[in-house]
XYZ file of C-alpha atoms in Angstrom:
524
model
C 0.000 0.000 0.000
C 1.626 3.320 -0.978
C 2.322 5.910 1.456
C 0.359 8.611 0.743
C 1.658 11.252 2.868
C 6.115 9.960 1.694
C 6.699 12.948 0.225
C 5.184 15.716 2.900
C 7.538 18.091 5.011
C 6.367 16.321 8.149
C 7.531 12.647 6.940
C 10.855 14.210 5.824
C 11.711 15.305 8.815
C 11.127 12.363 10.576
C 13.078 10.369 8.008
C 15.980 12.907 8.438
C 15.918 13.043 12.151
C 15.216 8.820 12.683
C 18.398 8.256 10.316
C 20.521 10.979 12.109
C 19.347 9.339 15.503
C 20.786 5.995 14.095
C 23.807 7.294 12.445
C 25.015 8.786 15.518
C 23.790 6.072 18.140
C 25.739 3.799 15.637
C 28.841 5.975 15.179
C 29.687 6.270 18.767
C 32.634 3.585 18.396
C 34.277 5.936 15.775
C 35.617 7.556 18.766
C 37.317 7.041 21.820
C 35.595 9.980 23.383
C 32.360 9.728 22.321
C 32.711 5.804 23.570
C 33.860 7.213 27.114
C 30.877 9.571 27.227
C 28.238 7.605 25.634
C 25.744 8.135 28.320
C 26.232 11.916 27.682
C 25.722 10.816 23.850
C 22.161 9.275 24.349
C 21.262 12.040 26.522
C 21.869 14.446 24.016
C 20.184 12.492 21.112
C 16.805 11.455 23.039
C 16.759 15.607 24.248
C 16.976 16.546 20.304
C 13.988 14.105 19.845
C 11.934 15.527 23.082
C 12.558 19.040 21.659
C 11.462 18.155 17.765
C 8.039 16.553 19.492
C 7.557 19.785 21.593
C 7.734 21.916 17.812
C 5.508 19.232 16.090
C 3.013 19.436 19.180
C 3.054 23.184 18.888
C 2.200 23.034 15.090
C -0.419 20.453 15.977
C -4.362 21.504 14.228
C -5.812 20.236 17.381
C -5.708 21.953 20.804
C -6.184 19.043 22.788
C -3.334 16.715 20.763
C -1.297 19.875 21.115
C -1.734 19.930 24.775
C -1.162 16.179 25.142
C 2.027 16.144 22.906
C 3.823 18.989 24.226
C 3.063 17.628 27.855
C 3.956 14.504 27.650
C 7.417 15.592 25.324
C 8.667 18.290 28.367
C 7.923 15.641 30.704
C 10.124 12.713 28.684
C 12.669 15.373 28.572
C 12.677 15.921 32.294
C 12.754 11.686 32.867
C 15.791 11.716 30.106
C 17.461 14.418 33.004
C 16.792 12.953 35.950
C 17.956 9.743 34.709
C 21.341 11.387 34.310
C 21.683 11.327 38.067
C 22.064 7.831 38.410
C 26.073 6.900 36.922
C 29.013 4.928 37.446
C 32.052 6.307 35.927
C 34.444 4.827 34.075
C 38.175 4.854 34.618
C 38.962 7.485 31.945
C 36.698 9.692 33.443
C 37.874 9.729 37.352
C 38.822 13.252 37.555
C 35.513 14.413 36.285
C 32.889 12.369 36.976
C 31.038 11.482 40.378
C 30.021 8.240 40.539
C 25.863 8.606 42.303
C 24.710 4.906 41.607
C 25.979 3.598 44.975
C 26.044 5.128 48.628
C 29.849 5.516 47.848
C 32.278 6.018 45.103
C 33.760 2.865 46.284
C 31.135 0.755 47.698
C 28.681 -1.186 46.050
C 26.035 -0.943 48.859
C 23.143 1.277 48.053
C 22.451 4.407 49.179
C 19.301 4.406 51.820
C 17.806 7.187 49.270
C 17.563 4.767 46.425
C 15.942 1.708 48.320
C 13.158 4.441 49.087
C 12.785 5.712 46.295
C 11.820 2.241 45.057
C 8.922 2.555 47.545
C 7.874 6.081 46.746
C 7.964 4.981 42.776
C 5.627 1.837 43.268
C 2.461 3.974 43.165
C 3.909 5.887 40.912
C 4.281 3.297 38.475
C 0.751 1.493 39.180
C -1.289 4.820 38.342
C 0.595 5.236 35.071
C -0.352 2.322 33.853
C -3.570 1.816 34.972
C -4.175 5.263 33.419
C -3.009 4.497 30.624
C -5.578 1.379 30.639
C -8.859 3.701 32.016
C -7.822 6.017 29.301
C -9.389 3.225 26.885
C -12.159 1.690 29.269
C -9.632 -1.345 29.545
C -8.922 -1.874 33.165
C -10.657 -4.825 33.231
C -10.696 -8.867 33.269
C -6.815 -9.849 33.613
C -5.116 -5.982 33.264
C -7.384 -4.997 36.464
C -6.114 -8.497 38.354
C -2.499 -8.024 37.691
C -2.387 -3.749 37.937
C -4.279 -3.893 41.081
C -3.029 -7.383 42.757
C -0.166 -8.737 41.333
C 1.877 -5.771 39.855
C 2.188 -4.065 43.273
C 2.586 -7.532 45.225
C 5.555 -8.210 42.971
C 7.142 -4.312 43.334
C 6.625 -4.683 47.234
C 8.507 -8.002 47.089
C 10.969 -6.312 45.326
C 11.491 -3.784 47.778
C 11.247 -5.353 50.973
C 14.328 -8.079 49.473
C 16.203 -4.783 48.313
C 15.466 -3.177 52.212
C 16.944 -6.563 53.425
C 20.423 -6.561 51.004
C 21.022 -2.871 51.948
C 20.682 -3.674 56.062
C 22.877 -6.542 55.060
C 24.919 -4.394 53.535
C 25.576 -2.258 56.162
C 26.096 -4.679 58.324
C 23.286 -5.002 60.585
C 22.488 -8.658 60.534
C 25.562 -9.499 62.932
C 24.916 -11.271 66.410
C 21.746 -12.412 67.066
C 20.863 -10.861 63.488
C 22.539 -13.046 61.276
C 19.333 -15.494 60.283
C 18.237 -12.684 58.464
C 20.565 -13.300 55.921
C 18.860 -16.768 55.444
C 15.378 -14.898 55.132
C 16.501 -12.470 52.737
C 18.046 -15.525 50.356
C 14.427 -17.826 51.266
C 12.533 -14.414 50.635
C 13.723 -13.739 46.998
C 13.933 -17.570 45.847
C 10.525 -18.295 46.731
C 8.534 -14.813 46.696
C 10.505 -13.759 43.694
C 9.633 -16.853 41.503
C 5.876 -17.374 42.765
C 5.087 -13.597 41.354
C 6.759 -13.921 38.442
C 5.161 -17.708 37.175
C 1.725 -16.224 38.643
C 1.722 -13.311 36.833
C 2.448 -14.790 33.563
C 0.433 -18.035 34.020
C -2.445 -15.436 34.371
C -1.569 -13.419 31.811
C -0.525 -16.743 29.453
C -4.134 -18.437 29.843
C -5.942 -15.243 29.280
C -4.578 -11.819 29.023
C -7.875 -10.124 27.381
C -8.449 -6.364 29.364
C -12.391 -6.525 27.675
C -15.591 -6.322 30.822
C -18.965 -6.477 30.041
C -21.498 -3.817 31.541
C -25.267 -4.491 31.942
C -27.468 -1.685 30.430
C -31.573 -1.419 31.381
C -32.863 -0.286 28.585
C -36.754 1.839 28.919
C -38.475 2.000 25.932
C -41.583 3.733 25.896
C -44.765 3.002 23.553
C -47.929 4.416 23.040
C -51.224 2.601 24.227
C -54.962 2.471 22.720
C -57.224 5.076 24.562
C -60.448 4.141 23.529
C -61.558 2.299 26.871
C -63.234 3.972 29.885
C -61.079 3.542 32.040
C -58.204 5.215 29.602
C -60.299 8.101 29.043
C -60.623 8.924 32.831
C -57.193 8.364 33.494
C -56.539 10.578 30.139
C -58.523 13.773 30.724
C -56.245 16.345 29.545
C -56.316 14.474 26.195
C -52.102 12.880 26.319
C -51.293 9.591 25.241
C -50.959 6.991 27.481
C -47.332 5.116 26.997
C -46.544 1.540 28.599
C -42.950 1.279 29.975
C -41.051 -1.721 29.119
C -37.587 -2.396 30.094
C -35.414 -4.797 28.381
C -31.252 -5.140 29.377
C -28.289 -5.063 26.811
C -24.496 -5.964 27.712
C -21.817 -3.915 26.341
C -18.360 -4.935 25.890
C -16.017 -2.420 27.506
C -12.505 -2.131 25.759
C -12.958 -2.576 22.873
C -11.219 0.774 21.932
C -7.949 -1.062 22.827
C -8.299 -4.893 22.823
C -4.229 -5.899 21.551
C -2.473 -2.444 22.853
C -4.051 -2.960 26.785
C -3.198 -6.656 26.742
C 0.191 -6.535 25.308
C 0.973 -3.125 27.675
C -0.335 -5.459 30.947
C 2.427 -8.227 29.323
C 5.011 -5.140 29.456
C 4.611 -4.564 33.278
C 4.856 -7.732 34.044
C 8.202 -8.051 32.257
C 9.035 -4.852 34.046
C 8.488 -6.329 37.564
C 10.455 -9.462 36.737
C 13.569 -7.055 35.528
C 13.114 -4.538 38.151
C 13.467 -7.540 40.909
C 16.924 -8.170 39.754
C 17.887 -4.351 39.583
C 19.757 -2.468 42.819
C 17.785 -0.089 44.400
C 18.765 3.033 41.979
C 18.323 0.473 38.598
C 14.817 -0.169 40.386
C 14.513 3.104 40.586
C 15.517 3.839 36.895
C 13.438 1.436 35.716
C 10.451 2.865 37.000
C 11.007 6.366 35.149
C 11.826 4.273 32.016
C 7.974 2.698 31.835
C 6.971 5.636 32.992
C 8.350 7.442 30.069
C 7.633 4.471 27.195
C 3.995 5.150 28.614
C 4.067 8.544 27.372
C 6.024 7.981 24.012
C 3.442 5.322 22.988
C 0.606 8.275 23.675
C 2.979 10.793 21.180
C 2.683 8.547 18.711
C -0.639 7.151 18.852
C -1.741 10.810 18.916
C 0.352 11.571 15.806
C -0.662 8.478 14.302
C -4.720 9.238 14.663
C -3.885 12.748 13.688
C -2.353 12.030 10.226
C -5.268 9.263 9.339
C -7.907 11.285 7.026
C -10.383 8.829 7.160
C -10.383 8.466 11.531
C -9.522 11.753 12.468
C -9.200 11.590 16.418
C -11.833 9.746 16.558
C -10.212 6.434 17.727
C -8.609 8.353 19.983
C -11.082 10.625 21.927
C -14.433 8.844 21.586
C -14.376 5.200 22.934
C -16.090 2.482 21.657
C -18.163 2.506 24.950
C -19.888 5.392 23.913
C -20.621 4.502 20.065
C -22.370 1.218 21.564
C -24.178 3.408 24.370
C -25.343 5.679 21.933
C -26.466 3.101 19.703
C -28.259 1.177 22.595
C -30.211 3.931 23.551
C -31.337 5.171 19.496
C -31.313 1.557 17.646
C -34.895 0.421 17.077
C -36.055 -2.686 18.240
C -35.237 -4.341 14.644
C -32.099 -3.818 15.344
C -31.946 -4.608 18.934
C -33.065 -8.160 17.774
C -30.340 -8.442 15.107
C -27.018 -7.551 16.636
C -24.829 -8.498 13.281
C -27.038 -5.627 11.256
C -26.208 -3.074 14.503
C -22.913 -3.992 14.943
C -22.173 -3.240 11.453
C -23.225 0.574 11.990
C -19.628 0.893 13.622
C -17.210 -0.966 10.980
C -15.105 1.361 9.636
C -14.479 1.150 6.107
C -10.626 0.009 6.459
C -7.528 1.838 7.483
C -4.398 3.829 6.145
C -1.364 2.568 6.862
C 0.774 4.576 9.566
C 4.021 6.429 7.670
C 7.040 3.981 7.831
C 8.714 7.244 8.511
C 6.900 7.480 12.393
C 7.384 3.880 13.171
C 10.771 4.565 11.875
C 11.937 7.380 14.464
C 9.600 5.884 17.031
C 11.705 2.706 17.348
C 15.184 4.231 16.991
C 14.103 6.604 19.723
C 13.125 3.386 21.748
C 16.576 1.673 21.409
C 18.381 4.797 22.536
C 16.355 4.795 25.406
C 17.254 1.347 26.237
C 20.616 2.189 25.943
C 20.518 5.281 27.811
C 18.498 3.500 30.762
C 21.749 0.872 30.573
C 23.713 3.455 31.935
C 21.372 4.498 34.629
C 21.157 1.047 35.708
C 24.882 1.510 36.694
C 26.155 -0.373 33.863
C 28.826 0.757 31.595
C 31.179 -0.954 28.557
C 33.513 -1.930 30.983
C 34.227 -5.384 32.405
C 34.379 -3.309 35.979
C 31.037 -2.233 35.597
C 29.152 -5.812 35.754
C 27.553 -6.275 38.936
C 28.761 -9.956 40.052
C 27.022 -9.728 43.450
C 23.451 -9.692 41.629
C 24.574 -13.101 40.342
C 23.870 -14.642 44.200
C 20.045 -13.356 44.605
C 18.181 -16.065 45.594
C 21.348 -18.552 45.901
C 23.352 -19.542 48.695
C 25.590 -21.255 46.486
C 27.009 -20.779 42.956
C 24.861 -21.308 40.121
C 26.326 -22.301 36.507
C 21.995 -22.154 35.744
C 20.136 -19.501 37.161
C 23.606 -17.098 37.490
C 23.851 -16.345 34.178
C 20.078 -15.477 33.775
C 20.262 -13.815 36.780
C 23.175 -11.343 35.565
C 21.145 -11.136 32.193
C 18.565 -9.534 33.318
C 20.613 -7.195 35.290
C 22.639 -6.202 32.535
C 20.625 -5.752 29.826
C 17.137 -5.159 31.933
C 16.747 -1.534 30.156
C 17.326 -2.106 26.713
C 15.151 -5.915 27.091
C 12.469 -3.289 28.021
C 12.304 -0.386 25.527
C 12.960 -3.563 22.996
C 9.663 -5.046 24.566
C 7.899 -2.191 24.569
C 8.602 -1.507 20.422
C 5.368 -3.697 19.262
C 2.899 -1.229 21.780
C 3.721 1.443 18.706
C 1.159 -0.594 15.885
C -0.742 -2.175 18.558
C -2.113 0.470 20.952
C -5.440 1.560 20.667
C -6.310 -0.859 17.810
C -8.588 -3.309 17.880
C -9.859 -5.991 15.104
C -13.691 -5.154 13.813
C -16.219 -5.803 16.315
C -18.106 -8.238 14.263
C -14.703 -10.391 14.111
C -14.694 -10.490 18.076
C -18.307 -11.444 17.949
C -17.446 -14.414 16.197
C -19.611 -13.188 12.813
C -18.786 -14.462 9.543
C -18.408 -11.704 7.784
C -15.057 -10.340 7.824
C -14.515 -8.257 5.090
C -14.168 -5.086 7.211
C -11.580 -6.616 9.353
C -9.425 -7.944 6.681
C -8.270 -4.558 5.764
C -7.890 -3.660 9.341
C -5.650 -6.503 9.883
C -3.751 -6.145 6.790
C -2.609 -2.880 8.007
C -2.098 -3.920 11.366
C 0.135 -6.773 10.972
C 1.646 -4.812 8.260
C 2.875 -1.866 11.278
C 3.942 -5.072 13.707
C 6.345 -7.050 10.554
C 7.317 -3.238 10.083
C 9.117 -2.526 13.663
C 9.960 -5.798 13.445
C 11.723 -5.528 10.826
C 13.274 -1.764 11.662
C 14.773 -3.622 14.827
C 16.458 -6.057 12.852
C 17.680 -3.683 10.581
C 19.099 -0.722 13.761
C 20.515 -3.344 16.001
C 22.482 -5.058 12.722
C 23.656 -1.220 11.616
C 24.500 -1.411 15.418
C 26.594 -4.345 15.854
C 28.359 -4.118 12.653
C 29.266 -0.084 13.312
C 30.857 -1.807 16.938
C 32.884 -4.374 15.032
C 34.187 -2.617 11.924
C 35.419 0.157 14.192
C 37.119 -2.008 16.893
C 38.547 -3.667 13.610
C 39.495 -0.096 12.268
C 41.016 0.711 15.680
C 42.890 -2.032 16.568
C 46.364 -0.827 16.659
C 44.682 2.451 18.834
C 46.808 2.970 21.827
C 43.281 2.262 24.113
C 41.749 -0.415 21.922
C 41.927 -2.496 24.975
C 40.572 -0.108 27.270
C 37.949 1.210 25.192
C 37.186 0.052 21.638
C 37.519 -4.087 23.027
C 35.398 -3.745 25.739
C 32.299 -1.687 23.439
C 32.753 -4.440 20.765
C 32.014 -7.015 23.431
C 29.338 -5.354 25.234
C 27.517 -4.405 22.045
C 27.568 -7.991 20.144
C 26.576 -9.843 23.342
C 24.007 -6.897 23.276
C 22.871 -7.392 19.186
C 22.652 -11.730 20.540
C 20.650 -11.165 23.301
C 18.069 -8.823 22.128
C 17.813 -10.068 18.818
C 17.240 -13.817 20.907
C 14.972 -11.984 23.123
C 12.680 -10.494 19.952
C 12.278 -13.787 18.391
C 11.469 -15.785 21.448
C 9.423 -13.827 23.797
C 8.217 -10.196 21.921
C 7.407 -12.583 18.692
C 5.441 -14.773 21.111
C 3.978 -12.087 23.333
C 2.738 -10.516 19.975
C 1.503 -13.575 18.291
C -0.423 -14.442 21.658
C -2.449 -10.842 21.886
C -3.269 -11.696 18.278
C -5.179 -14.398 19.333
C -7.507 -12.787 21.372
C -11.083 -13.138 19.869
């Protein structure tokens, strides 16, 4: 299908900006300075991208989408800040750089500040995203059992093992203290696992965010008043009505069917990483779900906005009301046939979004992985792993569990914003409603899901394509440099970081997003 809108001012720019984005995230290695201050790097680049949404929000036809866009850009900017104060510094940078991830510059206990901040975030965290679900009439079903139950149970286990490590860590369990260093192991290897399996048996076996509501229906018709009795109770010459009340059930959600169920999959990802995070990479974590939220809300609203044929429709007027509207106007015809009413809200196929926007979209969301990397206290350094994380759970050395364990420590922030890529053609879609009824008649939907699955293949694909330019940039540069008086010091250590990186993601896409996907697409 040909892109209509390839050769507007609007999709240039977001072609020229995406490719810069990728040119320079890529291009890092081509110096040992900018590979010393990469952090300051993705910074820098995800700022430029805040401040080009702030212009396009300005420039926006609609008051409210201009409202919402600038908003929610200041406010990603102000995340992509305060995530610079989390940081572990590299060697080269000693002299100028204060290391804030840790309670000390030499220590790797956390500071007291962090592990409450991990408390003070949880909330935080649980009304974002079960805004983000009201926002569509979704919190329902499974989203409203793992947002309201097992979301916060899961954070609060988190934090009460992280409370434990820091004591520990400051070494209060000594004396008559020291079985608490036996709880805190028992506490993570049982609490830790039963949230996580829980959470995504629930989610496995049914992760539809759809409720049903119960409408009573009066409708009012007129009776015969040719009787005696109707002409004394009908003086004043009216007609008499009879009242009868009949109930309809309205599915809520429907707005949102795939993006809600795939966004509830995201959180629960999000707990399982943000167990195996320190206190400040808890902490970090939060902000970046916190900010994905409001990235996936710039572009749905851009998205909606550059659609002729929807307007902001799909965006501003739920599906709830169409069918509550309809309930209370149909006639009792079409009461009786619900194919013939639900067909009054098909819409007559949909425009591809602009491979430009899913473009910039997901390069934006891999340089926020990589920029959340840092914050997590990480760095392209061999000194920079976090060994200790290796042990939660364990009282003994684990050739199994250690390795996973340190995975998802190190590369928590980018599994994330990699995870969260697919919300981009998914939120606030939905197949037709006669499809999800179970009609046969699907010639509505087809478009529909042409287009979707044709946005989903499309970041898919775009991944592929940004973490390959990404990997080879790392290699043919460490090649270029190899003679370079710090190739072992800086140019070795970023080839190896990044290529495990390119593996593990590009292993974690196929496996888990491609099956997370493929599952929300089976919802009916």
């Amino acid at each position: 299908m040909k892109d209509s809108s390839s050769h507007s001012p609007l999709s240039f720019s977001q072609w020229f900006l995406g490719l810069s984005l990728l040119i320079l995230w890529a291009g890092v290695p081509a110096s040992d300075s900018f590979t010393i201050y990469e952090e300051s790097v993705t910074v820098h680049l995800l700022q430029t991208f805040g401040l080009y949404m702030v212009v396009i929000g300005i420039n926006s036809r609609h008051p409210a989408v201009q409202n919402t866009i600038v908003l929610n850009s200041v406010l990603f900017m102000i995340l992509t800040r305060v995530s610079q104060t989390s940081t572990v510094c590299r060697e080269e940078k000693a002299q100028t750089c204060f290391p804030t991830f840790n309670a000390l510059p030499n220590s790797s206990v956390a500071s007291p500040f962090a592990v409450l901040g991990l408390i003070v975030l949880i909330p935080v965290v649980l009304i974002t995203v079960r805004r983000a679900l009201s926002s569509t009439d979704s919190l329902h079903g499974t989203g409203y059992f793992i947002v309201t139950y097992s979301l916060p149970a899961g954070l609060f286990v988190s934090f009460v093992y992280w409370l434990l490590d820091t004591l520990h860590g400051y070494q209060q369990f000594v004396g008559g203290w020291e079985f608490m260093q036996t709880i805190k192991i028992w506490w993570a290897k049982v609490l830790f696992l039963a949230c996580s399996v829980s959470a995504l048996y629930v989610w496995g076996c049914e992760p539809s965010c759809l409720g049903v509501a119960e409408l009573t229906i009066t409708a009012q018709t007129p009776t015969k008043t040719g009787t005696a009795a109707a002409e004394n109770n009908n003086r004043d010459g009216s007609i008499l009505v009879d009242k009868a009340t009949q109930k309809e059930y309205v599915i809520l959600g429907l707005q949102n069917p795939l993006g809600s169920a795939y966004l509830v999959f995201v959180s629960i990802v999000y707990m399982i990483l943000a167990m195996f995070q320190k206190p400040m990479g808890g902490v970090m974590l939060g902000i970046q779900i916190i900010q994905i939220v409001g990235l996936v809300e710039i572009y749905t609203l851009l998205r909606d906005e550059w659609e002729p044929n929807l307007g902001l429709e799909s965006s501003f007027v739920t599906m709830q009301a169409k069918l509550f509207q309809s309930a209370h106007t149909s006639s009792p015809s079409e009461s009786a046939n619900p194919e013939k009413s639900s067909n009054k809200f098909r819409e007559e196929g949909k425009k591809p979004t602009p491979f430009s926007l899913l473009f910039l979209f997901t390069v934006v969301l891999l340089i926020q992985g990589q920029r959340f990397f840092f914050a997590t206290g990480h760095q392209y350094t061999l000194a920079s792993i976090q060994w200790d994380v290796a042990f939660i759970g364990l009282f003994n050395t684990s050739f199994v569990w250690g390795p996973v364990i340190m995975l998802f420590n190190t590369f928590g922030a980018p599994l994330l914003s990699l995870l969260a890529i697919p919300l981009l053609p998914l939120w606030k879609q939905r197949r037709d409603v006669v499809a999800l009824a179970g009609s046969g008649n699907g010639s509505g939907n087809k478009s529909r899901d042409h287009v979707i699955l044709r946005d989903i293949g499309a970041v898919f694909l775009i991944v592929g394509l940004c973490l390959g330019v990404w990997g080879f940039a790392a290699t043919a540069f460490v090649g270029h440099f190899r003679r370079h008086l710090m190739v072992w010091s800086v140019f070795a250590p970023k080839f190896l970081g990044v290529d495990m990186g390119v593996i593990v993601l590009e292993g974690f896409l196929i496996l888990f997003v491609g099956a997370a996907v493929a599952r929300v697409w089976m919802l009916k």
